[in-house]
Amino acid sequence: MSVTILAIESSCDDTSAAVIKDGYVLSNLIAGQEIHRSYGGVVPELASRAHQANIVPVIDQAIKKAGIGLDEISAIAFTRGPGLLGSLLVGTSFAKGLAIAKDIPLIEVNHLQAHILAHFILEKGKEDKIPALPFLCLLVSGGHTQLIVVKNHFEMEVIGNTIDDAAGEAFDKCGKVMGLPYPAGPVIDKLSAEGNPDAFRFSKPVIKGLDFSFSGLKTNFLYFLRDRLKENPQFISENLPDLCSSLQHTIISILLNKLIKASSLTGIRTIGIAGGVSANSGLRNVLKHEAEKKKWQLFVPPFGYTTDNAAMIGITGYYKYLNNDFSGHEISPLARFDL
Ligand code: KG4
Ligand code: ZN
């Protein structure tokens, strides 16, 4: 029997809905929120309102694009957390309402687990292009930077974590200092292509084990710019590609270092990356190179499944459905929700 999941993601500033049938994506729509760009970060109150405005048309279009009727939906999966509470409430409430109205099961999804399980979304003709278990996943997003041993779809062990900022935050906060709009990660990625990664040197943290730290780099970057701007007020505009490229190079090398260490400590050579920062072209290139050198089996998700999207919620919902793992109607969202 076929399983069709309607999935809803509303944890931060993207309202997304997707329809997944037996592991394949029939539709995956995302409504972003331009309103935060000029604020230099997501404004929670504005995000909740925009979700409220977007959720009905996004879900409606996802169902139409999938070419299914409401009666074909087997279950509704939604992001329970982690994320902004007001944003999560919009998706959660909608999911509950529809589940009750159609008398179908409700499935809560952990957003971090979903970023990782995005690797298991099936594509016609490429069904064998999914990681073998266990695999080692570097999860890099706006709120998280973790190294995870993925034992199976439900059992995941976090073996490394950031002790302060996430990698995405490092991109976004340093970008803000350079006057770039939010989110700065993709902008820095683009500008880096024209810059020299060795033009400037920024500090790399010395952190024991498999943990990460990015707050020192942020401070170092801020003070470096402050000093240079005193000498030359045009320093940023005259050196923007080099600044971006050097910053990106530093962030990537911090990530790569720990990933290499984690692979050697665990003995796992099936490697995956997930989360918004895994869209970064510099990180992808460096990893491809490293994978060839180290004979890793590398899995990099398609761009559309790296940043926040409902398809990843749908694939997680699909596996939970097969496992009969459903939620009650009393469920409420969680701002903090560990793997
Ligand atoms: O996974 P995601 O969409 O949301 C969270 O769950 O946090 O990740 C968003 C983060 C932002 O910090 C954004 O700047 C970063 O991913 N990001 C990138 C790129 N695309 C998105 N960072 C570097 N290079 C990119 N191409
Ligand atoms: Zn995310």
CSV table of C-alpha atoms and ligand atoms in Angstrom, one decimal:
chain,number,residue,atom,x,y,z
A,1,MET,CA,0.0,0.0,0.0
A,2,SER,CA,1.2,3.5,-0.9
A,3,VAL,CA,2.0,6.0,1.9
A,4,THR,CA,1.5,9.7,1.1
A,5,ILE,CA,2.7,12.3,3.7
A,6,LEU,CA,1.8,15.9,3.7
A,7,ALA,CA,4.6,17.7,5.5
A,8,ILE,CA,4.8,21.2,7.1
A,9,GLU,CA,8.0,23.1,8.1
A,10,SER,CA,7.7,26.4,10.0
A,11,SER,CA,10.5,26.4,12.5
A,12,CYS,CA,12.2,29.7,11.5
A,13,ASP,CA,11.6,32.1,8.6
A,14,ASP,CA,10.6,29.7,5.8
A,15,THR,CA,7.0,28.4,5.4
A,16,SER,CA,7.3,25.1,3.5
A,17,ALA,CA,4.9,22.3,2.6
A,18,ALA,CA,5.7,19.1,0.7
A,19,VAL,CA,4.0,15.9,-0.4
A,20,ILE,CA,6.1,12.7,-0.2
A,21,LYS,CA,4.8,9.5,-1.7
A,22,ASP,CA,6.7,6.3,-0.7
A,23,GLY,CA,9.9,8.3,-0.2
A,24,TYR,CA,9.7,10.3,-3.5
A,25,VAL,CA,8.9,14.0,-3.5
A,26,LEU,CA,5.8,15.0,-5.4
A,27,SER,CA,6.0,18.7,-4.4
A,28,ASN,CA,8.1,20.8,-2.1
A,29,LEU,CA,7.2,24.5,-1.9
A,30,ILE,CA,9.0,27.2,0.2
A,31,ALA,CA,7.8,30.7,0.9
A,32,GLY,CA,10.7,32.7,2.2
A,33,GLN,CA,10.4,35.9,4.2
A,34,GLU,CA,12.1,38.9,2.7
A,35,ILE,CA,11.1,41.1,5.6
A,36,HIS,CA,14.0,40.0,7.8
A,37,ARG,CA,16.8,40.9,5.3
A,38,SER,CA,17.1,44.5,6.4
A,39,TYR,CA,17.0,43.6,10.1
A,40,GLY,CA,20.2,41.6,10.0
A,41,GLY,CA,18.5,38.5,11.4
A,42,VAL,CA,15.1,36.8,11.9
A,43,VAL,CA,12.6,38.9,13.9
A,44,PRO,CA,10.5,36.2,15.7
A,45,GLU,CA,7.3,38.3,15.9
A,46,LEU,CA,7.4,39.1,12.2
A,47,ALA,CA,8.2,35.5,11.3
A,48,SER,CA,5.1,34.2,13.1
A,49,ARG,CA,2.9,36.6,11.3
A,50,ALA,CA,4.3,35.8,7.9
A,51,HIS,CA,3.9,32.1,8.6
A,52,GLN,CA,0.2,32.8,9.4
A,53,ALA,CA,-0.2,34.6,6.1
A,54,ASN,CA,1.7,32.0,4.0
A,55,ILE,CA,0.7,28.7,5.4
A,56,VAL,CA,-2.7,28.2,3.7
A,57,PRO,CA,-1.5,29.2,0.2
A,58,VAL,CA,1.7,27.2,0.5
A,59,ILE,CA,-0.1,24.0,1.6
A,60,ASP,CA,-2.8,24.5,-1.0
A,61,GLN,CA,-0.2,24.8,-3.8
A,62,ALA,CA,1.9,21.9,-2.5
A,63,ILE,CA,-1.2,19.6,-2.7
A,64,LYS,CA,-2.2,21.0,-6.2
A,65,LYS,CA,1.3,20.6,-7.5
A,66,ALA,CA,1.5,17.0,-6.2
A,67,GLY,CA,-1.7,16.3,-8.1
A,68,ILE,CA,-3.4,14.6,-5.2
A,69,GLY,CA,-6.7,15.0,-3.4
A,70,LEU,CA,-6.9,15.6,0.3
A,71,ASP,CA,-8.3,12.1,0.8
A,72,GLU,CA,-5.1,10.5,-0.5
A,73,ILE,CA,-3.0,11.8,2.4
A,74,SER,CA,-2.1,9.0,4.8
A,75,ALA,CA,-0.7,11.3,7.6
A,76,ILE,CA,0.4,14.8,8.3
A,77,ALA,CA,4.0,15.4,9.5
A,78,PHE,CA,5.0,18.7,11.1
A,79,THR,CA,8.1,20.2,12.7
A,80,ARG,CA,7.8,20.1,16.5
A,81,GLY,CA,11.1,21.8,17.1
A,82,PRO,CA,13.7,23.1,17.7
A,83,GLY,CA,12.9,26.6,16.5
A,84,LEU,CA,11.1,29.8,17.2
A,85,LEU,CA,8.0,29.0,19.3
A,86,GLY,CA,5.6,31.4,17.6
A,87,SER,CA,6.7,30.1,14.2
A,88,LEU,CA,6.4,26.4,15.3
A,89,LEU,CA,2.9,27.1,16.7
A,90,VAL,CA,1.6,28.1,13.3
A,91,GLY,CA,2.6,24.8,11.6
A,92,THR,CA,1.7,22.6,14.6
A,93,SER,CA,-1.8,24.1,14.9
A,94,PHE,CA,-2.5,23.8,11.2
A,95,ALA,CA,-1.3,20.2,11.2
A,96,LYS,CA,-3.5,19.3,14.1
A,97,GLY,CA,-6.5,21.0,12.6
A,98,LEU,CA,-6.2,19.1,9.3
A,99,ALA,CA,-5.4,15.8,11.1
A,100,ILE,CA,-8.6,16.1,13.1
A,101,ALA,CA,-10.7,17.3,10.1
A,102,LYS,CA,-9.5,14.4,7.9
A,103,ASP,CA,-9.2,11.9,10.7
A,104,ILE,CA,-5.7,10.9,9.8
A,105,PRO,CA,-2.6,10.4,11.9
A,106,LEU,CA,-0.3,13.2,13.1
A,107,ILE,CA,3.4,12.8,13.1
A,108,GLU,CA,5.8,15.1,15.0
A,109,VAL,CA,9.3,15.6,13.5
A,110,ASN,CA,12.5,16.8,15.0
A,111,HIS,CA,13.9,19.4,12.6
A,112,LEU,CA,17.6,18.2,13.1
A,113,GLN,CA,16.7,14.6,12.5
A,114,ALA,CA,14.9,15.8,9.3
A,115,HIS,CA,18.0,17.7,8.0
A,116,ILE,CA,19.9,14.4,8.4
A,117,LEU,CA,17.2,12.1,6.9
A,118,ALA,CA,17.1,14.4,3.8
A,119,HIS,CA,19.8,12.0,2.6
A,120,PHE,CA,17.1,9.3,2.3
A,121,ILE,CA,14.8,11.2,-0.1
A,122,LEU,CA,14.5,9.0,-3.2
A,123,GLU,CA,15.0,10.1,-6.8
A,124,LYS,CA,13.8,8.1,-9.7
A,125,GLY,CA,16.8,6.2,-11.2
A,126,LYS,CA,19.1,7.1,-8.3
A,127,GLU,CA,17.6,4.9,-5.6
A,128,ASP,CA,21.0,3.5,-4.7
A,129,LYS,CA,22.5,7.0,-4.0
A,130,ILE,CA,21.6,7.0,-0.3
A,131,PRO,CA,24.2,6.5,2.5
A,132,ALA,CA,24.8,3.0,3.9
A,133,LEU,CA,24.3,2.9,7.7
A,134,PRO,CA,26.0,3.8,9.9
A,135,PHE,CA,27.2,7.1,8.4
A,136,LEU,CA,28.9,10.1,9.9
A,137,CYS,CA,27.0,13.4,9.4
A,138,LEU,CA,28.2,16.9,9.7
A,139,LEU,CA,25.1,19.0,10.4
A,140,VAL,CA,25.8,22.6,9.8
A,141,SER,CA,23.0,25.1,10.0
A,142,GLY,CA,22.1,28.6,11.3
A,143,GLY,CA,21.5,27.2,14.8
A,144,HIS,CA,23.5,24.0,15.0
A,145,THR,CA,27.0,22.6,14.2
A,146,GLN,CA,27.2,18.9,15.2
A,147,LEU,CA,29.0,15.7,14.3
A,148,ILE,CA,26.5,12.8,14.4
A,149,VAL,CA,26.9,9.0,14.1
A,150,VAL,CA,23.7,8.0,12.3
A,151,LYS,CA,23.2,4.4,13.3
A,152,ASN,CA,19.8,4.1,11.7
A,153,HIS,CA,16.8,6.4,10.8
A,154,PHE,CA,15.9,6.9,14.5
A,155,GLU,CA,19.1,6.2,16.4
A,156,MET,CA,21.6,9.1,16.2
A,157,GLU,CA,24.6,9.8,18.5
A,158,VAL,CA,25.9,13.4,18.8
A,159,ILE,CA,29.7,13.1,19.1
A,160,GLY,CA,30.6,16.7,18.6
A,161,ASN,CA,28.8,20.0,19.1
A,162,THR,CA,29.5,23.7,19.1
A,163,ILE,CA,30.2,25.2,22.5
A,164,ASP,CA,29.0,28.6,21.4
A,165,ASP,CA,28.0,29.9,17.9
A,166,ALA,CA,26.9,27.7,15.0
A,167,ALA,CA,28.8,27.7,11.6
A,168,GLY,CA,25.9,29.5,9.9
A,169,GLU,CA,25.9,32.1,12.7
A,170,ALA,CA,29.5,32.7,12.0
A,171,PHE,CA,28.7,33.4,8.3
A,172,ASP,CA,25.7,35.5,9.2
A,173,LYS,CA,27.2,37.6,12.0
A,174,CYS,CA,30.5,38.3,10.2
A,175,GLY,CA,28.4,39.2,7.1
A,176,LYS,CA,26.4,41.6,9.1
A,177,VAL,CA,29.7,43.3,10.2
A,178,MET,CA,30.6,43.7,6.5
A,179,GLY,CA,27.1,45.2,5.9
A,180,LEU,CA,25.8,42.2,4.0
A,181,PRO,CA,22.0,41.4,4.2
A,182,TYR,CA,20.7,38.4,6.2
A,183,PRO,CA,21.3,35.6,5.6
A,184,ALA,CA,24.8,36.4,4.7
A,185,GLY,CA,26.0,32.8,4.1
A,186,PRO,CA,24.9,32.5,0.5
A,187,VAL,CA,26.2,36.0,-0.3
A,188,ILE,CA,29.6,35.2,1.2
A,189,ASP,CA,29.7,32.0,-0.8
A,190,LYS,CA,29.1,33.9,-4.0
A,191,LEU,CA,31.6,36.7,-3.3
A,192,SER,CA,34.2,34.2,-2.2
A,193,ALA,CA,34.5,32.8,-5.8
A,194,GLU,CA,36.2,36.1,-6.8
A,195,GLY,CA,38.4,36.4,-3.8
A,196,ASN,CA,41.7,35.0,-2.5
A,197,PRO,CA,41.3,32.6,0.5
A,198,ASP,CA,44.8,33.4,1.7
A,199,ALA,CA,44.5,37.2,1.6
A,200,PHE,CA,43.8,37.5,5.3
A,201,ARG,CA,44.4,35.1,8.2
A,202,PHE,CA,41.8,34.7,11.0
A,203,SER,CA,42.1,32.8,14.2
A,204,LYS,CA,41.1,29.2,14.5
A,205,PRO,CA,40.0,27.9,17.9
A,206,VAL,CA,41.9,25.2,19.8
A,207,ILE,CA,39.1,23.1,21.2
A,208,LYS,CA,39.6,19.6,22.6
A,209,GLY,CA,37.9,16.5,21.1
A,210,LEU,CA,35.2,16.9,18.5
A,211,ASP,CA,33.6,20.1,19.7
A,212,PHE,CA,33.5,23.3,17.7
A,213,SER,CA,33.7,27.0,18.6
A,214,PHE,CA,33.1,30.0,16.3
A,215,SER,CA,32.7,32.9,18.7
A,216,GLY,CA,36.4,33.6,18.8
A,217,LEU,CA,36.6,33.9,15.0
A,218,LYS,CA,33.7,36.3,15.1
A,219,THR,CA,35.4,38.5,17.6
A,220,ASN,CA,38.7,38.3,15.7
A,221,PHE,CA,37.0,39.2,12.5
A,222,LEU,CA,35.2,42.2,14.1
A,223,TYR,CA,38.4,43.6,15.7
A,224,PHE,CA,40.4,43.0,12.5
A,225,LEU,CA,37.9,45.1,10.5
A,226,ARG,CA,37.7,47.8,13.2
A,227,ASP,CA,41.5,48.3,13.1
A,228,ARG,CA,41.6,48.3,9.3
A,229,LEU,CA,38.7,50.7,9.0
A,230,LYS,CA,40.5,53.2,11.2
A,231,GLU,CA,43.3,53.3,8.6
A,232,ASN,CA,41.1,53.1,5.6
A,233,PRO,CA,37.3,53.8,5.8
A,234,GLN,CA,36.9,52.0,2.4
A,235,PHE,CA,38.6,48.9,3.6
A,236,ILE,CA,35.5,46.6,3.4
A,237,SER,CA,34.3,47.8,0.0
A,238,GLU,CA,37.8,47.6,-1.5
A,239,ASN,CA,38.5,44.1,-0.2
A,240,LEU,CA,35.0,42.4,0.0
A,241,PRO,CA,35.7,39.3,-2.1
A,242,ASP,CA,39.1,38.7,-0.3
A,243,LEU,CA,37.4,39.2,3.1
A,244,CYS,CA,34.6,36.8,2.2
A,245,SER,CA,36.9,34.2,0.7
A,246,SER,CA,39.4,34.3,3.7
A,247,LEU,CA,36.5,34.0,6.2
A,248,GLN,CA,34.9,31.2,4.3
A,249,HIS,CA,38.2,29.4,4.1
A,250,THR,CA,38.7,29.6,7.9
A,251,ILE,CA,35.2,28.3,8.7
A,252,ILE,CA,35.6,25.4,6.2
A,253,SER,CA,39.0,24.5,7.6
A,254,ILE,CA,37.6,24.4,11.2
A,255,LEU,CA,34.7,22.1,10.0
A,256,LEU,CA,37.0,19.9,7.9
A,257,ASN,CA,39.5,19.4,10.7
A,258,LYS,CA,36.9,18.0,13.1
A,259,LEU,CA,35.2,15.9,10.4
A,260,ILE,CA,38.6,14.2,9.6
A,261,LYS,CA,39.2,13.6,13.3
A,262,ALA,CA,35.7,12.2,13.8
A,263,SER,CA,36.1,9.8,10.8
A,264,SER,CA,39.4,8.6,12.1
A,265,LEU,CA,38.1,8.1,15.7
A,266,THR,CA,35.0,6.3,14.7
A,267,GLY,CA,36.4,4.5,11.7
A,268,ILE,CA,33.4,5.5,9.7
A,269,ARG,CA,34.1,6.5,6.1
A,270,THR,CA,30.6,7.0,4.8
A,271,ILE,CA,30.2,10.8,5.3
A,272,GLY,CA,27.3,13.1,4.8
A,273,ILE,CA,26.7,16.8,5.2
A,274,ALA,CA,23.4,18.4,6.0
A,275,GLY,CA,21.8,21.8,7.0
A,276,GLY,CA,21.9,25.2,5.3
A,277,VAL,CA,25.7,25.6,5.4
A,278,SER,CA,26.0,22.3,3.5
A,279,ALA,CA,24.9,24.4,0.4
A,280,ASN,CA,28.2,26.2,0.6
A,281,SER,CA,30.1,25.6,-2.6
A,282,GLY,CA,33.6,26.0,-1.0
A,283,LEU,CA,32.7,23.3,1.6
A,284,ARG,CA,31.4,21.0,-1.1
A,285,ASN,CA,34.5,21.3,-3.1
A,286,VAL,CA,36.9,20.8,-0.2
A,287,LEU,CA,34.9,17.7,0.9
A,288,LYS,CA,35.0,16.2,-2.6
A,289,HIS,CA,38.7,16.6,-2.7
A,290,GLU,CA,39.2,15.2,0.8
A,291,ALA,CA,36.8,12.3,0.0
A,292,GLU,CA,39.0,11.3,-2.9
A,293,LYS,CA,42.1,11.5,-0.8
A,294,LYS,CA,40.7,9.6,2.1
A,295,LYS,CA,38.6,7.1,0.1
A,296,TRP,CA,35.4,8.3,1.8
A,297,GLN,CA,32.0,7.6,0.4
A,298,LEU,CA,30.6,11.2,0.3
A,299,PHE,CA,27.0,12.2,0.3
A,300,VAL,CA,26.0,15.7,-0.4
A,301,PRO,CA,22.2,16.5,-0.6
A,302,PRO,CA,20.7,18.4,-3.6
A,303,PHE,CA,20.7,22.2,-2.9
A,304,GLY,CA,16.9,22.2,-2.4
A,305,TYR,CA,17.2,19.8,0.6
A,306,THR,CA,20.0,21.6,2.4
A,307,THR,CA,18.3,24.8,3.7
A,308,ASP,CA,15.0,24.5,5.5
A,309,ASN,CA,12.4,22.6,3.5
A,310,ALA,CA,9.3,20.4,4.2
A,311,ALA,CA,10.5,17.5,2.0
A,312,MET,CA,13.0,16.6,4.8
A,313,ILE,CA,10.1,16.7,7.3
A,314,GLY,CA,8.1,14.5,4.9
A,315,ILE,CA,10.8,11.8,4.5
A,316,THR,CA,11.2,11.7,8.3
A,317,GLY,CA,7.4,11.5,8.6
A,318,TYR,CA,7.4,8.6,6.1
A,319,TYR,CA,9.9,6.5,8.1
A,320,LYS,CA,8.0,7.3,11.4
A,321,TYR,CA,4.7,6.2,9.6
A,322,LEU,CA,6.3,2.9,8.7
A,323,ASN,CA,7.3,2.6,12.3
A,324,ASN,CA,3.8,3.4,13.6
A,325,ASP,CA,5.2,6.3,15.5
A,326,PHE,CA,2.3,8.8,15.7
A,327,SER,CA,1.6,11.8,18.0
A,328,GLY,CA,-1.5,12.7,20.1
A,329,HIS,CA,-3.5,15.8,19.5
A,330,GLU,CA,-2.4,17.3,22.8
A,331,ILE,CA,1.2,17.7,21.5
A,332,SER,CA,2.8,21.2,21.6
A,333,PRO,CA,6.0,22.6,20.0
A,334,LEU,CA,9.4,22.7,21.6
A,335,ALA,CA,11.8,25.6,21.1
A,336,ARG,CA,14.6,23.3,22.3
A,337,PHE,CA,14.5,19.7,21.0
A,338,ASP,CA,17.7,17.7,21.1
A,339,LEU,CA,18.3,14.8,18.7
B,1,KG4,O1,19.3,24.8,7.8
B,1,KG4,P1,19.0,26.3,7.7
B,1,KG4,O2,18.2,26.7,6.5
B,1,KG4,O3,18.2,26.8,8.9
B,1,KG4,C1,18.5,26.4,10.2
B,1,KG4,O4,18.0,25.3,10.6
B,1,KG4,O5,19.3,27.1,10.8
B,1,KG4,O6,20.4,27.0,7.7
B,1,KG4,C2,20.4,28.4,7.5
B,1,KG4,C3,21.9,28.8,7.6
B,1,KG4,C4,22.1,30.3,7.6
B,1,KG4,O7,23.0,30.7,8.6
B,1,KG4,C5,22.6,30.6,6.2
B,1,KG4,O8,23.5,31.8,6.2
B,1,KG4,C6,23.4,29.4,5.9
B,1,KG4,O9,22.6,28.3,6.4
B,1,KG4,N1,23.6,29.2,4.5
B,1,KG4,C7,24.9,29.2,3.9
B,1,KG4,C8,24.7,29.0,2.5
B,1,KG4,N2,23.3,28.8,2.3
B,1,KG4,C9,22.7,28.9,3.5
B,1,KG4,N3,26.1,29.4,4.5
B,1,KG4,C10,27.1,29.3,3.6
B,1,KG4,N4,27.0,29.2,2.3
B,1,KG4,C11,25.9,29.0,1.7
B,1,KG4,N5,25.8,28.8,0.4
B,2,ZN,ZN,17.3,23.9,9.5
